[in-house]
PDB file of C-alpha atoms in Angstrom:
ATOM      1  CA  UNK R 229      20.969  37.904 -25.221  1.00 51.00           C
ATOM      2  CA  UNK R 230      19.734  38.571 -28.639  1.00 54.00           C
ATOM      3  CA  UNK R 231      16.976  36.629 -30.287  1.00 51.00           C
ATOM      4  CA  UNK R 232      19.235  34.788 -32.726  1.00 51.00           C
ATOM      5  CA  UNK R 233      20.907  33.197 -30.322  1.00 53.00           C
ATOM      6  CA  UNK R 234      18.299  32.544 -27.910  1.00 46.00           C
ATOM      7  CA  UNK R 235      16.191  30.546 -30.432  1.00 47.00           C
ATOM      8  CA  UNK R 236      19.613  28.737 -31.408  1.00 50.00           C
ATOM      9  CA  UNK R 237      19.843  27.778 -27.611  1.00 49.00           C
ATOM     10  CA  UNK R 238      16.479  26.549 -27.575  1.00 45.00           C
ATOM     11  CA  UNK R 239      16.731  24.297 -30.223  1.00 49.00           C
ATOM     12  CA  UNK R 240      19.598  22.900 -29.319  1.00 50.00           C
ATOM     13  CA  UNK R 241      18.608  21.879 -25.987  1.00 50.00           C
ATOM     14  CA  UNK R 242      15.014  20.461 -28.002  1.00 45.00           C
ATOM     15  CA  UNK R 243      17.187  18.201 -30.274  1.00 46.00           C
ATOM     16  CA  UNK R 244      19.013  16.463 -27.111  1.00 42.00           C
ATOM     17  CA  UNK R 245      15.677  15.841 -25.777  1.00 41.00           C
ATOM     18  CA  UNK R 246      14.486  14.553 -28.915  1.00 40.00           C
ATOM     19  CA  UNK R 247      17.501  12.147 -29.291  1.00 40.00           C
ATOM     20  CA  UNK R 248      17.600  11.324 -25.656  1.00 42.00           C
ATOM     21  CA  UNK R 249      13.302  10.386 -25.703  1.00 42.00           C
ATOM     22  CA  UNK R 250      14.235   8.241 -29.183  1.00 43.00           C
ATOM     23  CA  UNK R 251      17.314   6.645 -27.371  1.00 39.00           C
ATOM     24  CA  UNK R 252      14.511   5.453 -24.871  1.00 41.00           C
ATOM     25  CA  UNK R 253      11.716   4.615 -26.711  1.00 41.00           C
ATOM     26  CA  UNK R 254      14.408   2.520 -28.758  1.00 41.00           C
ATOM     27  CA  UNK R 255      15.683   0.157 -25.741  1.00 38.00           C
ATOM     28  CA  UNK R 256      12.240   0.057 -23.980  1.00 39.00           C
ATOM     29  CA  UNK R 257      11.112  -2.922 -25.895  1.00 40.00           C
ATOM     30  CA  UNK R 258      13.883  -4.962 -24.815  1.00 38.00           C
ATOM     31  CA  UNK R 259      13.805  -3.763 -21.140  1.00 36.00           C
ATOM     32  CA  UNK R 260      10.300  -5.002 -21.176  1.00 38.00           C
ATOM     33  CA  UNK R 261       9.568  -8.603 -20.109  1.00 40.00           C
ATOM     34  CA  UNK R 262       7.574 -10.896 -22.084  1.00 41.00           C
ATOM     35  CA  UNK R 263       4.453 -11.050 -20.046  1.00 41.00           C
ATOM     36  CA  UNK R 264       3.788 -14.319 -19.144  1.00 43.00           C
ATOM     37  CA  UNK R 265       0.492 -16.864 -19.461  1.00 47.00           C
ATOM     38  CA  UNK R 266      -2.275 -16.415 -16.825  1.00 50.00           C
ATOM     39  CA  UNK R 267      -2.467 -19.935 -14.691  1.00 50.00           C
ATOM     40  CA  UNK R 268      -5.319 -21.568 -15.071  1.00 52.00           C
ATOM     41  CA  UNK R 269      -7.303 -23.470 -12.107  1.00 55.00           C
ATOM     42  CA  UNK R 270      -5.783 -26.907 -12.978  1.00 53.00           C
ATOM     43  CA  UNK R 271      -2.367 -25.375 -12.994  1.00 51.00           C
ATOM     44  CA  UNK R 272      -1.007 -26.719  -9.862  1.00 51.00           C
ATOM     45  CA  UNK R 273       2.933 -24.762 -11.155  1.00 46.00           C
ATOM     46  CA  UNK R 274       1.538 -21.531 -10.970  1.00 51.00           C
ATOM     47  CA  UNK R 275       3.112 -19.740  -7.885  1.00 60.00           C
ATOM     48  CA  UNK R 276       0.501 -18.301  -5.199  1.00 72.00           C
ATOM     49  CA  UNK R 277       1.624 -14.305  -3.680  1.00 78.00           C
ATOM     50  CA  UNK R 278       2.805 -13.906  -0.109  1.00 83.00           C
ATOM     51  CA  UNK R 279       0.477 -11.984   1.846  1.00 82.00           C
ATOM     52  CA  UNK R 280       1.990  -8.635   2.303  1.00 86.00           C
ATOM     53  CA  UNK R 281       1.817  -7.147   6.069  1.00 90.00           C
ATOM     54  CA  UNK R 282       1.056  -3.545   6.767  1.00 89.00           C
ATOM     55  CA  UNK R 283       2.384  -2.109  10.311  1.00 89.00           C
ATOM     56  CA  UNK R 284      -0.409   0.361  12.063  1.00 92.00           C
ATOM     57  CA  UNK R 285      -1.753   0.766  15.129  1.00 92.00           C
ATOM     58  CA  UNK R 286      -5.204  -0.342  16.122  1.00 95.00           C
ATOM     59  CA  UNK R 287      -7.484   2.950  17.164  1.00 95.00           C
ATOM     60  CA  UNK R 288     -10.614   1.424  17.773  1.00 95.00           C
ATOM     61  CA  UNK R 289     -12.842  -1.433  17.320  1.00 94.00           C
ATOM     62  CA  UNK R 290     -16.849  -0.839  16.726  1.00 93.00           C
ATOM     63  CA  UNK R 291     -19.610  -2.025  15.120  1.00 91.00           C
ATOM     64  CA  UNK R 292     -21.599  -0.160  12.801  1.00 88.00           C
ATOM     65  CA  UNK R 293     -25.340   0.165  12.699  1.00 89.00           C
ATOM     66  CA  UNK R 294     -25.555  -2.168   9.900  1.00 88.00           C
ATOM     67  CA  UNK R 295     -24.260  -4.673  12.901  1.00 88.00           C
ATOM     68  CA  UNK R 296     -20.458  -5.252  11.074  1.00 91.00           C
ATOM     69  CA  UNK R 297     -17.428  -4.710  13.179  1.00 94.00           C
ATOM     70  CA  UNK R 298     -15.281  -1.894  11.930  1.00 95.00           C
ATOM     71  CA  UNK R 299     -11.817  -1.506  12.760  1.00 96.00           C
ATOM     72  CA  UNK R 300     -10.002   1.826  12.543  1.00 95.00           C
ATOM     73  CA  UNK R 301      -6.024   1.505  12.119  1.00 94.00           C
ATOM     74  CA  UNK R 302      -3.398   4.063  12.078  1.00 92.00           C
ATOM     75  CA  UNK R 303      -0.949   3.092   9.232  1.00 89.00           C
ATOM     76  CA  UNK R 304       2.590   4.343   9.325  1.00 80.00           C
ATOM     77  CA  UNK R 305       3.927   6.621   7.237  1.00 74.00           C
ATOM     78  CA  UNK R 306       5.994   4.252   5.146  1.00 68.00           C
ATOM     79  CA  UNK R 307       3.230   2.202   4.283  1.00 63.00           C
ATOM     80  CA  UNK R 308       2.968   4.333   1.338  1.00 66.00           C
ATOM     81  CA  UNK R 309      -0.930   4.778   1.539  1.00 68.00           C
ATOM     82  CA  UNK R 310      -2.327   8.097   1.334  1.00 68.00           C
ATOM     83  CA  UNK R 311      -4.421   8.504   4.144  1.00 70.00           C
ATOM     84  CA  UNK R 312      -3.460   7.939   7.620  1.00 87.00           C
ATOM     85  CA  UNK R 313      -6.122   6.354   9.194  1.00 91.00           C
ATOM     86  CA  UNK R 314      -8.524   3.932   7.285  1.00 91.00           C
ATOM     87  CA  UNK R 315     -11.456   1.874   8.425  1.00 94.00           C
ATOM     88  CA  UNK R 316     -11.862  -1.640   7.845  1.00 95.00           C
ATOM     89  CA  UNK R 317     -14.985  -4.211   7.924  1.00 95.00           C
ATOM     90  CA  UNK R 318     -14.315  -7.322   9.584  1.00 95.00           C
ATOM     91  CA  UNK R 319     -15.691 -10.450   8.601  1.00 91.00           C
ATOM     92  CA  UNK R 320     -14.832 -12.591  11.513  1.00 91.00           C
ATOM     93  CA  UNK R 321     -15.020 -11.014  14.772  1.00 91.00           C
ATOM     94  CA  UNK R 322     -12.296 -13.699  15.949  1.00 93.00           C
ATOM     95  CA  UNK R 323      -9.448 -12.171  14.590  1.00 92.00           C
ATOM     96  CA  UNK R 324      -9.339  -8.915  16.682  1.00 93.00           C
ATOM     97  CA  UNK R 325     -11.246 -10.345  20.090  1.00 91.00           C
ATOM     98  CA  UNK R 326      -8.004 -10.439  21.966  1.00 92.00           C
ATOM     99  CA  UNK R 327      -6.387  -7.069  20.861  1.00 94.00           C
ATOM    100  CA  UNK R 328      -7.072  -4.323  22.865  1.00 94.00           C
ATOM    101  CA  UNK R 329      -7.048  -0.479  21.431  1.00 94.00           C
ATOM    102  CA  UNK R 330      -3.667   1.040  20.847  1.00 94.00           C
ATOM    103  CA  UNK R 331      -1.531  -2.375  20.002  1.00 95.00           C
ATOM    104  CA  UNK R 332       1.113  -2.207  17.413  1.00 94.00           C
ATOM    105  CA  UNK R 333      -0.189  -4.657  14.491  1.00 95.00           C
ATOM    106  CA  UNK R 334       0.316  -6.356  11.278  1.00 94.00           C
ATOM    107  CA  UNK R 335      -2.300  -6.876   8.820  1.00 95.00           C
ATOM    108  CA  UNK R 336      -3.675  -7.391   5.453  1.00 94.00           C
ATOM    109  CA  UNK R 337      -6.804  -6.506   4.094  1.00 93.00           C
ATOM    110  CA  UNK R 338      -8.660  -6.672   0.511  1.00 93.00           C
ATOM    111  CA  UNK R 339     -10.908  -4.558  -1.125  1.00 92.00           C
ATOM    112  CA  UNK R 340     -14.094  -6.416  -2.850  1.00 93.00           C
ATOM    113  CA  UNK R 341     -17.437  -4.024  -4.021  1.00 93.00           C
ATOM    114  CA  UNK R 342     -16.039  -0.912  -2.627  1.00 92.00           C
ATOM    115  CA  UNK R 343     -15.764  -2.394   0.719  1.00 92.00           C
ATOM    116  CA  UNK R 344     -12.219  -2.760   2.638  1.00 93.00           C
ATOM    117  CA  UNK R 345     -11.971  -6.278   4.530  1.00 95.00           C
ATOM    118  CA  UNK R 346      -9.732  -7.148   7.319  1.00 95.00           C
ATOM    119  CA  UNK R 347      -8.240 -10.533   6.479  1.00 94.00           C
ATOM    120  CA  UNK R 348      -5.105 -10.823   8.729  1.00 95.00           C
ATOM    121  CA  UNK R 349      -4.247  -9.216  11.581  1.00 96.00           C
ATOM    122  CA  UNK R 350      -1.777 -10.100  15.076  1.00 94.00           C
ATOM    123  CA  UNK R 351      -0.171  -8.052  17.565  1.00 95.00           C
ATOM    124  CA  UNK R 352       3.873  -6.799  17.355  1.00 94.00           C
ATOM    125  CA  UNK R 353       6.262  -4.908  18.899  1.00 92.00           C
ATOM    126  CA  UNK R 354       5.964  -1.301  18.098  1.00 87.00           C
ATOM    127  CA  UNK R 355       8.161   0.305  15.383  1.00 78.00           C
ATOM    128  CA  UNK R 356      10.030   3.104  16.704  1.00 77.00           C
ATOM    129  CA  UNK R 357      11.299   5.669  14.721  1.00 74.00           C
ATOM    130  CA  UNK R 358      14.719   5.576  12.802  1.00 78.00           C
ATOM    131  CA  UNK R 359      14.831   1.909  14.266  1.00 78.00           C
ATOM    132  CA  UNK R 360      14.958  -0.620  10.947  1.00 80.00           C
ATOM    133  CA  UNK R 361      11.744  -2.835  11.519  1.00 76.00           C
ATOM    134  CA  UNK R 362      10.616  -6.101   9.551  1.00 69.00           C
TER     135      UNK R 362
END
């Protein structure tokens, strides 16, 4: 291929790309949403989240020397979180007295200064691969 036509190649394929990164920043806008207004404490309209529920497996339950429980849990790979096994601080010893080590779970947890809190958690039936869970 000679350099004449190699450049003319080149530039071709450049101006699609131009036009086709135009085309997009041209209907973005409208694809966009309006964002809405934030609700306000006396707002009794504004809709409240659903807890979401992460499936892992309960590894262990200890307390640190600090004298907080810690809870270790084995998430499943489709929980989309990047490490496998994360540690959680639990506020309320309650919620994990009856599980023992190695249940199936649910949970949810929140992170406030740095610190990952347990705020949910109950025993399920255990997810087994290629089977469609909940």
């Amino acid at each position: 291929m000679k350099t004449g036509n190699w450049v003319a190649a080149v530039s071709g394929q450049f101006a699609v790309l131009v036009v086709a990164a135009s085309l997009c920043c041209a209907l973005a806008p409208s694809a966009v949403a309006a964002p809405s207004a934030p609700a306000t404490q006396g707002d009794k309209s504004a809709a409240t989240a659903e807890p979401v529920f992460t499936r892992a497996r309960l590894v262990s339950v200890q307390p640190d020397r600090d004298g907080r429980l810690l809870v270790r849990l084995k998430l499943l790979p489709r929980s989309k979180i990047p490490f496998s096994t994360q540690t959680f601080t639990v506020r309320d010893r309650a919620l994990v007295a009856d599980i023992p080590e190695g249940s199936w779970v649910k949970f949810t947890a929140r992170s406030e200064g740095g610190v990952n809190w347990l705020t949910a958690i109950h025993v399920v039936e255990e997810c087994r691969r290629f089977q469609p869970c909940d």
